[in-house]
Amino acid sequence: MKKILVANRGEIALRVMRTVKKMGIKTVAIYSDVDRKSPHVAFADEAVCIGSAPSNQSYLLGDKIIEVAKKLNVDGIHPGYGFLSENASFSEKVNKNGIIFIGPKPKAIQIMGSKLAAKEAVKAYGIPMVPGIDEAVTDVNYAKEVARKIGYPILIKASAGGGGKGMRIVYKEEDLEEQMNRAISEAESAFGDGAVFIEKYVASPRHIEIQILADNKGNTIHLFERECSIQRRHQKVVEEAPSSVLTSELRYEMGEAAVKVAKACDYRGAGTVEFLLDENKNFYFLEMNTRLQVEHPVTEMITGIDLVEQQIRIARDEKLAFNQGDVTIKGHALELRVYAEDSLNNFAPSIGILDTYKVPKGTNIRVDDGFEEGMEIPIYYDPMIAKLIVFGQSREEAIELMKQAINDYQIKGIETTLPFGKFVFNHEAFTSGDFDTHFVKKYYTSQALSAQYKQEAEIAARLALYAYLKEKQVLKTC
């Protein structure tokens, strides 16, 4: 491949292009009119305006993106994550137009894009799954029958999509009909597919995912796990690798299960298999994401493997240059997603101008972003500004470095999730490793964050007073 078009925007477009350029390959950026001055546009060798601000008039225009790629003699298209990254139809059209789609085969995307189809595909491999039914449910009476059999609470889930949409927890039978109708309606609105299914609700789960790589030569390996349990509204905010609760035996079992899931759909490229881990350390298959994950940097930090480079090499039909035994965990990595959201106001969107934007710098600190000082955060896209990633030789060292990096990150003009990140990394539940996906519900409130602010201010005032009195004493002595 001599030229790659990155069909995305912001931090992920920039992050992909850095690796592409490192490999000596030319880059093409696409952008909407509102992103005209974005860093990923300036960084690329060539850039083309694809349309107006709304994503359905720009970044989701698959046919237009392919047209641009053909006109500029592009060899491959990297979709990043979001937008068209898990669109089987787009992947197929890219390949049919003589361009390499840097990702899995359309069939794998299609199978794993449906939670029901994914469960059916992996069923024969003996992979543990949450008790429930593996078929779409529309009849309320049948749903009640299933719920009685597996026991409340239950979880109603949309077969298509994710991010917490089309998902409802039901604690008692009298609420089932209303919650089921809501889930179906939300799924239809968000994904154009109202299919929902029922499974047992795991009360105190941890969200553990396994990174896999698979080439075209029959080699599939895993790159260990990421802990993604700190979430708000079912969406991840803090990730780490490795998990603090997995034993080496459990890590091996989950890694093997993830490899089997990949083989179940003849997977190629980089992908992620997600599991729920209950309080008794039982794990259950959740879903597979057929793309690069937002949180992929923590895996890169602990393995030293550039996942985008591997995606490109696999797409070029190269064999993996390492096997399972060659990959080891070194140290500990943490990631905080820096969203344009108000941590003190239920994570409400905070749109505006980045009046001040200065990122932390230093050894083992990495910032993947797509903004610069003076830029406006547009309302049309995901509100993530950046990913702040740190690495330490131990988990404790990584936590301390992350707290320092958060303090050094200067953003003014909008509210962000940096204060929430500070709350998490200072909280005893997180530092002890004793937490689950309900961390926010259990521990976080705006009042708790305000109390932490007040405590920090008091400590700072005491330190300032101590320094003043010390200096005064020195002057008297002189």
CSV table of C-alpha atoms in Angstrom, one decimal:
chain,number,residue,atom,x,y,z
A,1,MET,CA,0.0,0.0,0.0
A,2,LYS,CA,1.3,3.4,-1.0
A,3,LYS,CA,-1.6,5.6,0.0
A,4,ILE,CA,-4.3,5.2,2.7
A,5,LEU,CA,-7.4,7.2,3.3
A,6,VAL,CA,-8.6,7.5,6.9
A,7,ALA,CA,-12.4,7.6,6.9
A,8,ASN,CA,-12.7,9.4,10.2
A,9,ARG,CA,-12.0,12.6,12.1
A,10,GLY,CA,-10.4,14.0,15.2
A,11,GLU,CA,-8.1,12.1,17.5
A,12,ILE,CA,-8.5,8.7,15.9
A,13,ALA,CA,-7.8,10.0,12.4
A,14,LEU,CA,-4.7,11.7,13.6
A,15,ARG,CA,-3.6,8.7,15.6
A,16,VAL,CA,-4.0,6.4,12.6
A,17,MET,CA,-2.2,8.7,10.3
A,18,ARG,CA,0.8,9.0,12.6
A,19,THR,CA,1.4,5.2,12.2
A,20,VAL,CA,0.6,5.3,8.5
A,21,LYS,CA,3.3,8.0,7.9
A,22,LYS,CA,5.7,6.1,10.2
A,23,MET,CA,5.3,3.2,7.8
A,24,GLY,CA,6.2,5.4,4.8
A,25,ILE,CA,2.7,5.4,3.4
A,26,LYS,CA,1.0,8.6,2.1
A,27,THR,CA,-2.2,9.8,3.9
A,28,VAL,CA,-5.5,11.2,2.8
A,29,ALA,CA,-7.9,12.9,5.2
A,30,ILE,CA,-11.5,13.6,4.7
A,31,TYR,CA,-13.3,16.3,6.6
A,32,SER,CA,-16.7,18.1,7.0
A,33,ASP,CA,-16.8,21.9,6.5
A,34,VAL,CA,-16.9,22.4,10.3
A,35,ASP,CA,-13.6,20.3,10.6
A,36,ARG,CA,-11.8,22.3,8.0
A,37,LYS,CA,-9.1,23.6,10.5
A,38,SER,CA,-8.8,20.3,12.4
A,39,PRO,CA,-5.3,19.0,13.1
A,40,HIS,CA,-5.9,15.7,11.2
A,41,VAL,CA,-6.6,17.8,8.1
A,42,ALA,CA,-3.3,19.7,8.4
A,43,PHE,CA,-1.3,16.5,9.2
A,44,ALA,CA,-2.4,14.6,6.1
A,45,ASP,CA,-0.6,14.6,2.8
A,46,GLU,CA,-3.9,15.3,1.0
A,47,ALA,CA,-7.3,16.3,2.3
A,48,VAL,CA,-10.8,16.5,0.8
A,49,CYS,CA,-13.9,18.1,2.1
A,50,ILE,CA,-16.6,15.4,2.1
A,51,GLY,CA,-19.7,17.5,3.0
A,52,SER,CA,-21.4,19.6,5.6
A,53,ALA,CA,-21.2,19.2,9.4
A,54,PRO,CA,-23.9,16.5,10.2
A,55,SER,CA,-22.3,13.1,9.9
A,56,ASN,CA,-25.0,11.8,7.7
A,57,GLN,CA,-24.0,14.5,5.2
A,58,SER,CA,-20.2,13.8,5.5
A,59,TYR,CA,-18.5,11.0,7.4
A,60,LEU,CA,-21.3,8.5,6.8
A,61,LEU,CA,-21.3,9.0,3.0
A,62,GLY,CA,-19.7,5.7,2.1
A,63,ASP,CA,-20.2,6.0,-1.6
A,64,LYS,CA,-18.7,9.5,-1.7
A,65,ILE,CA,-15.7,8.4,0.4
A,66,ILE,CA,-15.0,5.5,-2.1
A,67,GLU,CA,-15.4,7.9,-5.0
A,68,VAL,CA,-12.7,10.2,-3.4
A,69,ALA,CA,-10.5,7.2,-2.7
A,70,LYS,CA,-10.7,6.1,-6.3
A,71,LYS,CA,-10.0,9.6,-7.7
A,72,LEU,CA,-6.9,9.9,-5.5
A,73,ASN,CA,-5.6,6.4,-6.3
A,74,VAL,CA,-5.9,5.2,-2.7
A,75,ASP,CA,-4.9,1.6,-2.0
A,76,GLY,CA,-6.6,1.2,1.4
A,77,ILE,CA,-9.2,2.7,3.6
A,78,HIS,CA,-8.9,2.7,7.4
A,79,PRO,CA,-12.2,3.4,9.1
A,80,GLY,CA,-11.0,4.2,12.6
A,81,TYR,CA,-13.9,3.6,15.1
A,82,GLY,CA,-17.4,4.8,15.0
A,83,PHE,CA,-19.0,6.1,11.7
A,84,LEU,CA,-18.5,3.3,9.0
A,85,SER,CA,-16.1,1.1,10.9
A,86,GLU,CA,-18.6,-1.6,11.6
A,87,ASN,CA,-20.6,-1.2,8.4
A,88,ALA,CA,-20.5,-4.5,6.5
A,89,SER,CA,-22.0,-3.0,3.4
A,90,PHE,CA,-19.3,-0.3,3.3
A,91,SER,CA,-16.5,-2.8,3.8
A,92,GLU,CA,-17.9,-4.9,1.0
A,93,LYS,CA,-18.2,-1.9,-1.4
A,94,VAL,CA,-14.6,-0.8,-0.6
A,95,ASN,CA,-13.3,-4.3,-1.5
A,96,LYS,CA,-15.5,-4.5,-4.7
A,97,ASN,CA,-14.0,-1.2,-5.9
A,98,GLY,CA,-10.5,-2.7,-5.8
A,99,ILE,CA,-9.5,-0.9,-2.5
A,100,ILE,CA,-8.4,-2.7,0.6
A,101,PHE,CA,-10.6,-2.3,3.7
A,102,ILE,CA,-8.3,-2.2,6.7
A,103,GLY,CA,-10.5,-4.3,8.9
A,104,PRO,CA,-12.3,-7.6,9.1
A,105,LYS,CA,-14.2,-9.3,6.3
A,106,PRO,CA,-17.8,-8.1,5.7
A,107,LYS,CA,-19.2,-11.4,6.9
A,108,ALA,CA,-17.4,-11.2,10.3
A,109,ILE,CA,-18.7,-7.6,10.7
A,110,GLN,CA,-22.2,-8.7,9.9
A,111,ILE,CA,-22.2,-11.7,12.3
A,112,MET,CA,-20.7,-9.8,15.2
A,113,GLY,CA,-22.8,-6.7,14.5
A,114,SER,CA,-25.9,-8.6,15.8
A,115,LYS,CA,-25.6,-9.8,19.4
A,116,LEU,CA,-28.0,-12.7,18.5
A,117,ALA,CA,-26.0,-13.8,15.5
A,118,ALA,CA,-22.8,-13.5,17.5
A,119,LYS,CA,-24.2,-15.8,20.3
A,120,GLU,CA,-25.3,-18.3,17.6
A,121,ALA,CA,-21.9,-18.3,16.0
A,122,VAL,CA,-19.9,-19.0,19.2
A,123,LYS,CA,-22.4,-21.4,20.7
A,124,ALA,CA,-20.6,-24.5,19.3
A,125,TYR,CA,-17.3,-23.4,20.9
A,126,GLY,CA,-18.4,-24.0,24.5
A,127,ILE,CA,-17.9,-20.3,25.5
A,128,PRO,CA,-19.8,-19.3,28.7
A,129,MET,CA,-22.8,-17.1,28.1
A,130,VAL,CA,-25.2,-15.3,30.5
A,131,PRO,CA,-28.3,-17.4,31.0
A,132,GLY,CA,-31.1,-16.2,28.7
A,133,ILE,CA,-32.5,-16.8,25.2
A,134,ASP,CA,-30.7,-16.4,22.0
A,135,GLU,CA,-33.6,-15.2,19.9
A,136,ALA,CA,-35.6,-12.0,19.3
A,137,VAL,CA,-38.6,-11.5,21.6
A,138,THR,CA,-41.7,-9.6,20.7
A,139,ASP,CA,-44.4,-11.4,22.6
A,140,VAL,CA,-44.7,-10.0,26.2
A,141,ASN,CA,-46.2,-13.2,27.6
A,142,TYR,CA,-43.4,-15.3,26.2
A,143,ALA,CA,-40.9,-12.7,27.7
A,144,LYS,CA,-42.6,-13.2,31.1
A,145,GLU,CA,-42.3,-16.9,30.8
A,146,VAL,CA,-38.6,-16.7,30.0
A,147,ALA,CA,-38.0,-14.2,32.8
A,148,ARG,CA,-39.7,-16.5,35.4
A,149,LYS,CA,-37.4,-19.3,34.2
A,150,ILE,CA,-34.1,-17.5,34.5
A,151,GLY,CA,-35.2,-15.3,37.5
A,152,TYR,CA,-35.3,-11.6,38.1
A,153,PRO,CA,-33.6,-9.2,37.7
A,154,ILE,CA,-33.4,-9.6,33.9
A,155,LEU,CA,-31.8,-7.4,31.2
A,156,ILE,CA,-33.6,-6.5,28.0
A,157,LYS,CA,-31.1,-5.8,25.3
A,158,ALA,CA,-31.1,-4.5,21.7
A,159,SER,CA,-29.6,-7.1,19.3
A,160,ALA,CA,-28.0,-4.3,17.2
A,161,GLY,CA,-25.8,-1.5,18.4
A,162,GLY,CA,-24.6,-0.7,21.9
A,163,GLY,CA,-23.7,2.3,24.1
A,164,GLY,CA,-26.5,1.4,26.5
A,165,LYS,CA,-29.3,2.2,23.9
A,166,GLY,CA,-32.2,-0.2,23.8
A,167,MET,CA,-31.2,-1.6,27.2
A,168,ARG,CA,-33.5,-2.0,30.2
A,169,ILE,CA,-33.1,-3.7,33.6
A,170,VAL,CA,-36.3,-5.2,34.9
A,171,TYR,CA,-36.6,-6.1,38.6
A,172,LYS,CA,-40.2,-7.4,38.7
A,173,GLU,CA,-42.8,-8.8,36.4
A,174,GLU,CA,-45.2,-6.0,36.5
A,175,ASP,CA,-42.6,-3.6,34.9
A,176,LEU,CA,-41.6,-6.0,32.1
A,177,GLU,CA,-44.1,-4.9,29.5
A,178,GLU,CA,-43.5,-1.2,29.8
A,179,GLN,CA,-39.7,-1.6,29.8
A,180,MET,CA,-39.7,-4.0,26.9
A,181,ASN,CA,-41.8,-1.6,24.8
A,182,ARG,CA,-39.3,1.2,25.7
A,183,ALA,CA,-36.3,-0.9,24.7
A,184,ILE,CA,-37.9,-1.9,21.4
A,185,SER,CA,-38.8,1.7,20.6
A,186,GLU,CA,-35.3,3.0,21.5
A,187,ALA,CA,-33.6,0.2,19.5
A,188,GLU,CA,-35.7,1.0,16.4
A,189,SER,CA,-34.9,4.7,16.7
A,190,ALA,CA,-31.2,4.3,17.3
A,191,PHE,CA,-30.4,1.3,15.0
A,192,GLY,CA,-33.3,0.8,12.7
A,193,ASP,CA,-33.8,-2.6,14.3
A,194,GLY,CA,-36.2,-3.2,17.1
A,195,ALA,CA,-35.0,-6.8,17.8
A,196,VAL,CA,-34.5,-7.4,21.6
A,197,PHE,CA,-33.6,-10.4,23.6
A,198,ILE,CA,-33.5,-11.3,27.3
A,199,GLU,CA,-30.8,-12.5,29.6
A,200,LYS,CA,-30.1,-12.7,33.3
A,201,TYR,CA,-28.9,-9.4,34.8
A,202,VAL,CA,-25.5,-9.9,36.4
A,203,ALA,CA,-25.8,-7.7,39.5
A,204,SER,CA,-22.2,-6.7,40.2
A,205,PRO,CA,-20.2,-7.2,37.0
A,206,ARG,CA,-16.8,-6.1,35.8
A,207,HIS,CA,-16.4,-5.3,32.2
A,208,ILE,CA,-13.3,-7.1,30.8
A,209,GLU,CA,-12.4,-7.2,27.2
A,210,ILE,CA,-9.7,-9.1,25.3
A,211,GLN,CA,-7.7,-7.6,22.4
A,212,ILE,CA,-7.2,-10.1,19.6
A,213,LEU,CA,-5.1,-10.1,16.3
A,214,ALA,CA,-5.8,-12.5,13.4
A,215,ASP,CA,-4.0,-12.8,10.1
A,216,ASN,CA,-5.0,-14.5,6.8
A,217,LYS,CA,-2.6,-17.4,7.5
A,218,GLY,CA,-4.7,-19.0,10.2
A,219,ASN,CA,-2.9,-17.3,13.2
A,220,THR,CA,-5.0,-15.8,15.9
A,221,ILE,CA,-3.6,-14.5,19.2
A,222,HIS,CA,-4.7,-12.3,22.1
A,223,LEU,CA,-2.9,-9.4,23.6
A,224,PHE,CA,-4.4,-9.8,27.1
A,225,GLU,CA,-7.2,-7.8,28.7
A,226,ARG,CA,-8.4,-4.3,29.4
A,227,GLU,CA,-10.5,-3.4,32.4
A,228,CYS,CA,-13.4,-1.1,31.3
A,229,SER,CA,-15.7,-1.1,34.4
A,230,ILE,CA,-15.7,2.6,35.2
A,231,GLN,CA,-18.6,3.8,33.0
A,232,ARG,CA,-21.3,6.5,32.9
A,233,ARG,CA,-24.5,5.7,31.1
A,234,HIS,CA,-23.1,2.4,30.0
A,235,GLN,CA,-20.2,4.1,28.2
A,236,LYS,CA,-16.6,3.7,29.3
A,237,VAL,CA,-14.6,6.6,30.8
A,238,VAL,CA,-11.6,5.0,32.4
A,239,GLU,CA,-9.8,1.9,31.2
A,240,GLU,CA,-6.7,0.1,32.3
A,241,ALA,CA,-4.5,-2.9,31.4
A,242,PRO,CA,-4.0,-5.3,32.8
A,243,SER,CA,-7.0,-5.8,35.1
A,244,SER,CA,-6.2,-5.8,38.8
A,245,VAL,CA,-8.5,-8.8,39.5
A,246,LEU,CA,-7.5,-11.4,36.9
A,247,THR,CA,-5.3,-14.3,38.0
A,248,SER,CA,-2.9,-15.8,35.5
A,249,GLU,CA,-5.2,-18.8,35.2
A,250,LEU,CA,-8.3,-16.7,34.5
A,251,ARG,CA,-6.4,-14.5,32.1
A,252,TYR,CA,-5.4,-17.6,30.1
A,253,GLU,CA,-9.0,-19.0,30.1
A,254,MET,CA,-10.5,-15.7,28.9
A,255,GLY,CA,-7.7,-15.2,26.3
A,256,GLU,CA,-8.4,-18.7,24.9
A,257,ALA,CA,-12.2,-18.0,24.8
A,258,ALA,CA,-11.6,-14.7,22.9
A,259,VAL,CA,-9.5,-16.5,20.3
A,260,LYS,CA,-12.3,-19.1,19.9
A,261,VAL,CA,-14.8,-16.2,19.4
A,262,ALA,CA,-12.5,-14.8,16.6
A,263,LYS,CA,-12.2,-18.1,14.9
A,264,ALA,CA,-16.0,-18.6,15.1
A,265,CYS,CA,-16.5,-15.8,12.6
A,266,ASP,CA,-13.3,-16.3,10.6
A,267,TYR,CA,-11.9,-13.0,11.9
A,268,ARG,CA,-9.1,-11.0,10.3
A,269,GLY,CA,-7.4,-8.0,11.7
A,270,ALA,CA,-7.7,-6.3,15.2
A,271,GLY,CA,-10.8,-6.9,17.2
A,272,THR,CA,-12.0,-7.0,20.8
A,273,VAL,CA,-14.0,-9.7,22.6
A,274,GLU,CA,-16.0,-8.3,25.5
A,275,PHE,CA,-16.9,-10.3,28.6
A,276,LEU,CA,-18.8,-9.8,31.9
A,277,LEU,CA,-17.0,-11.0,35.0
A,278,ASP,CA,-19.3,-11.6,38.0
A,279,GLU,CA,-18.4,-11.4,41.7
A,280,ASN,CA,-17.5,-15.1,41.8
A,281,LYS,CA,-15.0,-14.7,38.9
A,282,ASN,CA,-17.3,-16.4,36.4
A,283,PHE,CA,-17.0,-14.8,32.9
A,284,TYR,CA,-19.6,-14.6,30.2
A,285,PHE,CA,-19.4,-13.7,26.5
A,286,LEU,CA,-21.0,-10.3,25.9
A,287,GLU,CA,-20.1,-9.2,22.3
A,288,MET,CA,-17.3,-8.7,19.8
A,289,ASN,CA,-16.3,-5.3,18.4
A,290,THR,CA,-15.0,-5.7,14.9
A,291,ARG,CA,-12.8,-2.6,14.9
A,292,LEU,CA,-10.1,-0.7,16.7
A,293,GLN,CA,-11.3,0.2,20.2
A,294,VAL,CA,-11.1,3.7,21.7
A,295,GLU,CA,-9.1,2.3,24.6
A,296,HIS,CA,-6.5,0.4,22.4
A,297,PRO,CA,-3.5,2.6,23.7
A,298,VAL,CA,-3.4,0.9,27.1
A,299,THR,CA,-2.8,-2.4,25.3
A,300,GLU,CA,-0.1,-0.8,23.2
A,301,MET,CA,1.6,0.5,26.3
A,302,ILE,CA,1.8,-2.8,28.1
A,303,THR,CA,2.7,-4.9,25.1
A,304,GLY,CA,4.8,-2.5,23.0
A,305,ILE,CA,2.8,-3.5,19.9
A,306,ASP,CA,1.3,-0.8,17.6
A,307,LEU,CA,-2.2,-2.1,16.8
A,308,VAL,CA,-2.7,0.2,13.8
A,309,GLU,CA,0.5,-1.0,12.3
A,310,GLN,CA,-0.7,-4.6,12.8
A,311,GLN,CA,-4.0,-3.8,11.1
A,312,ILE,CA,-2.2,-2.5,8.1
A,313,ARG,CA,0.3,-5.4,7.9
A,314,ILE,CA,-2.6,-7.9,8.1
A,315,ALA,CA,-4.5,-6.0,5.4
A,316,ARG,CA,-1.4,-6.3,3.2
A,317,ASP,CA,-1.7,-10.1,3.7
A,318,GLU,CA,1.4,-10.3,5.9
A,319,LYS,CA,1.8,-13.1,8.5
A,320,LEU,CA,1.9,-12.0,12.2
A,321,ALA,CA,5.5,-11.6,13.1
A,322,PHE,CA,5.0,-13.0,16.6
A,323,ASN,CA,3.1,-15.8,18.3
A,324,GLN,CA,1.2,-16.0,21.6
A,325,GLY,CA,4.3,-17.0,23.5
A,326,ASP,CA,6.2,-13.9,22.3
A,327,VAL,CA,3.7,-11.4,23.9
A,328,THR,CA,4.1,-10.5,27.5
A,329,ILE,CA,2.6,-7.9,29.9
A,330,LYS,CA,5.1,-5.2,31.0
A,331,GLY,CA,3.9,-2.7,33.6
A,332,HIS,CA,0.5,-1.1,33.9
A,333,ALA,CA,-1.4,1.5,31.8
A,334,LEU,CA,-4.4,3.7,32.5
A,335,GLU,CA,-6.6,5.8,30.1
A,336,LEU,CA,-9.0,8.6,30.9
A,337,ARG,CA,-11.4,9.7,28.2
A,338,VAL,CA,-11.5,13.5,28.3
A,339,TYR,CA,-15.0,14.4,27.3
A,340,ALA,CA,-16.5,17.9,26.8
A,341,GLU,CA,-19.0,17.2,29.6
A,342,ASP,CA,-19.8,18.9,32.9
A,343,SER,CA,-18.9,16.4,35.7
A,344,LEU,CA,-20.8,18.5,38.2
A,345,ASN,CA,-24.0,18.5,36.2
A,346,ASN,CA,-24.7,14.8,35.5
A,347,PHE,CA,-22.2,14.8,32.6
A,348,ALA,CA,-24.2,17.3,30.5
A,349,PRO,CA,-22.6,18.3,27.2
A,350,SER,CA,-20.4,21.3,27.4
A,351,ILE,CA,-19.9,23.0,24.1
A,352,GLY,CA,-17.8,26.0,23.5
A,353,ILE,CA,-14.3,27.3,22.6
A,354,LEU,CA,-11.1,25.9,24.0
A,355,ASP,CA,-9.8,29.2,25.3
A,356,THR,CA,-6.9,27.4,27.0
A,357,TYR,CA,-5.7,24.0,25.9
A,358,LYS,CA,-2.4,22.7,27.1
A,359,VAL,CA,-1.7,19.0,27.4
A,360,PRO,CA,0.5,17.4,30.0
A,361,LYS,CA,3.9,16.2,28.9
A,362,GLY,CA,6.6,13.9,30.3
A,363,THR,CA,7.9,10.4,30.2
A,364,ASN,CA,5.2,7.7,30.0
A,365,ILE,CA,2.5,10.3,29.4
A,366,ARG,CA,0.6,10.0,26.1
A,367,VAL,CA,-2.2,12.3,24.8
A,368,ASP,CA,-4.2,11.3,21.7
A,369,ASP,CA,-6.3,14.3,20.8
A,370,GLY,CA,-7.7,16.1,17.8
A,371,PHE,CA,-8.0,19.7,19.0
A,372,GLU,CA,-5.9,22.7,19.5
A,373,GLU,CA,-6.2,25.9,21.6
A,374,GLY,CA,-8.8,28.3,20.1
A,375,MET,CA,-10.8,25.6,18.4
A,376,GLU,CA,-14.6,25.1,19.0
A,377,ILE,CA,-16.0,21.8,20.1
A,378,PRO,CA,-18.7,21.1,17.5
A,379,ILE,CA,-22.1,19.8,18.6
A,380,TYR,CA,-22.4,17.3,15.7
A,381,TYR,CA,-20.1,14.6,16.9
A,382,ASP,CA,-19.0,12.5,19.9
A,383,PRO,CA,-17.9,15.0,22.7
A,384,MET,CA,-14.5,13.3,23.3
A,385,ILE,CA,-11.7,15.8,23.2
A,386,ALA,CA,-8.8,13.5,24.0
A,387,LYS,CA,-7.5,10.4,25.6
A,388,LEU,CA,-5.0,10.8,28.4
A,389,ILE,CA,-2.9,7.7,28.8
A,390,VAL,CA,-0.1,6.9,31.3
A,391,PHE,CA,2.2,4.0,31.9
A,392,GLY,CA,3.9,2.8,35.1
A,393,GLN,CA,6.0,-0.1,36.2
A,394,SER,CA,3.2,-0.9,38.7
A,395,ARG,CA,-0.5,0.0,39.0
A,396,GLU,CA,0.3,2.3,41.9
A,397,GLU,CA,2.9,4.2,39.9
A,398,ALA,CA,0.5,4.5,37.0
A,399,ILE,CA,-2.2,6.0,39.2
A,400,GLU,CA,0.1,8.5,40.7
A,401,LEU,CA,1.4,9.6,37.3
A,402,MET,CA,-2.2,9.9,36.0
A,403,LYS,CA,-3.2,12.2,38.9
A,404,GLN,CA,-0.2,14.4,38.1
A,405,ALA,CA,-1.0,14.4,34.4
A,406,ILE,CA,-4.7,15.4,35.2
A,407,ASN,CA,-3.4,18.3,37.3
A,408,ASP,CA,-1.1,19.4,34.5
A,409,TYR,CA,-3.8,19.3,31.8
A,410,GLN,CA,-5.1,22.8,31.3
A,411,ILE,CA,-8.5,23.3,29.7
A,412,LYS,CA,-10.5,26.5,29.9
A,413,GLY,CA,-13.6,27.6,28.1
A,414,ILE,CA,-15.6,24.4,28.6
A,415,GLU,CA,-16.2,21.8,31.3
A,416,THR,CA,-14.6,18.4,31.0
A,417,THR,CA,-14.4,14.9,32.6
A,418,LEU,CA,-10.9,15.7,34.1
A,419,PRO,CA,-12.4,16.4,37.5
A,420,PHE,CA,-14.3,13.1,37.4
A,421,GLY,CA,-11.1,11.4,36.5
A,422,LYS,CA,-9.4,12.9,39.5
A,423,PHE,CA,-12.2,11.7,41.7
A,424,VAL,CA,-11.9,8.1,40.3
A,425,PHE,CA,-8.1,7.9,40.7
A,426,ASN,CA,-8.3,9.2,44.3
A,427,HIS,CA,-11.1,6.9,45.3
A,428,GLU,CA,-10.3,4.0,47.6
A,429,ALA,CA,-12.6,1.7,45.7
A,430,PHE,CA,-10.6,2.2,42.5
A,431,THR,CA,-7.1,2.2,44.2
A,432,SER,CA,-7.9,-1.0,46.0
A,433,GLY,CA,-9.3,-2.6,42.8
A,434,ASP,CA,-12.6,-3.3,44.5
A,435,PHE,CA,-15.1,-1.8,42.1
A,436,ASP,CA,-17.5,-2.8,39.3
A,437,THR,CA,-19.6,-1.2,36.6
A,438,HIS,CA,-21.8,0.5,39.2
A,439,PHE,CA,-18.9,2.7,40.5
A,440,VAL,CA,-20.6,5.9,39.4
A,441,LYS,CA,-24.0,4.9,40.9
A,442,LYS,CA,-22.4,3.7,44.2
A,443,TYR,CA,-19.9,6.5,44.8
A,444,TYR,CA,-20.1,9.4,42.5
A,445,THR,CA,-22.2,12.6,43.0
A,446,SER,CA,-21.6,16.2,42.2
A,447,GLN,CA,-21.6,16.8,46.0
A,448,ALA,CA,-18.9,14.1,46.5
A,449,LEU,CA,-16.8,15.8,43.8
A,450,SER,CA,-17.3,19.3,45.4
A,451,ALA,CA,-16.3,17.8,48.8
A,452,GLN,CA,-13.1,16.5,47.2
A,453,TYR,CA,-12.4,20.0,45.7
A,454,LYS,CA,-13.0,21.6,49.2
A,455,GLN,CA,-10.6,19.1,50.9
A,456,GLU,CA,-7.9,19.8,48.2
A,457,ALA,CA,-8.4,23.6,48.7
A,458,GLU,CA,-8.0,23.2,52.5
A,459,ILE,CA,-4.8,21.2,52.1
A,460,ALA,CA,-3.4,23.7,49.6
A,461,ALA,CA,-4.3,26.6,52.0
A,462,ARG,CA,-2.6,24.8,54.9
A,463,LEU,CA,0.5,24.2,52.8
A,464,ALA,CA,0.6,27.8,51.8
A,465,LEU,CA,0.3,29.0,55.4
A,466,TYR,CA,3.0,26.6,56.5
A,467,ALA,CA,5.3,27.8,53.8
A,468,TYR,CA,4.6,31.5,54.7
A,469,LEU,CA,5.3,30.9,58.4
A,470,LYS,CA,8.5,29.0,57.6
A,471,GLU,CA,9.7,31.9,55.4
A,472,LYS,CA,8.7,34.4,58.0
A,473,GLN,CA,10.7,32.5,60.7
A,474,VAL,CA,13.8,32.4,58.4
A,475,LEU,CA,13.6,36.1,57.8
A,476,LYS,CA,13.4,36.8,61.6
A,477,THR,CA,16.5,34.6,62.1
A,478,CYS,CA,18.4,36.6,59.5
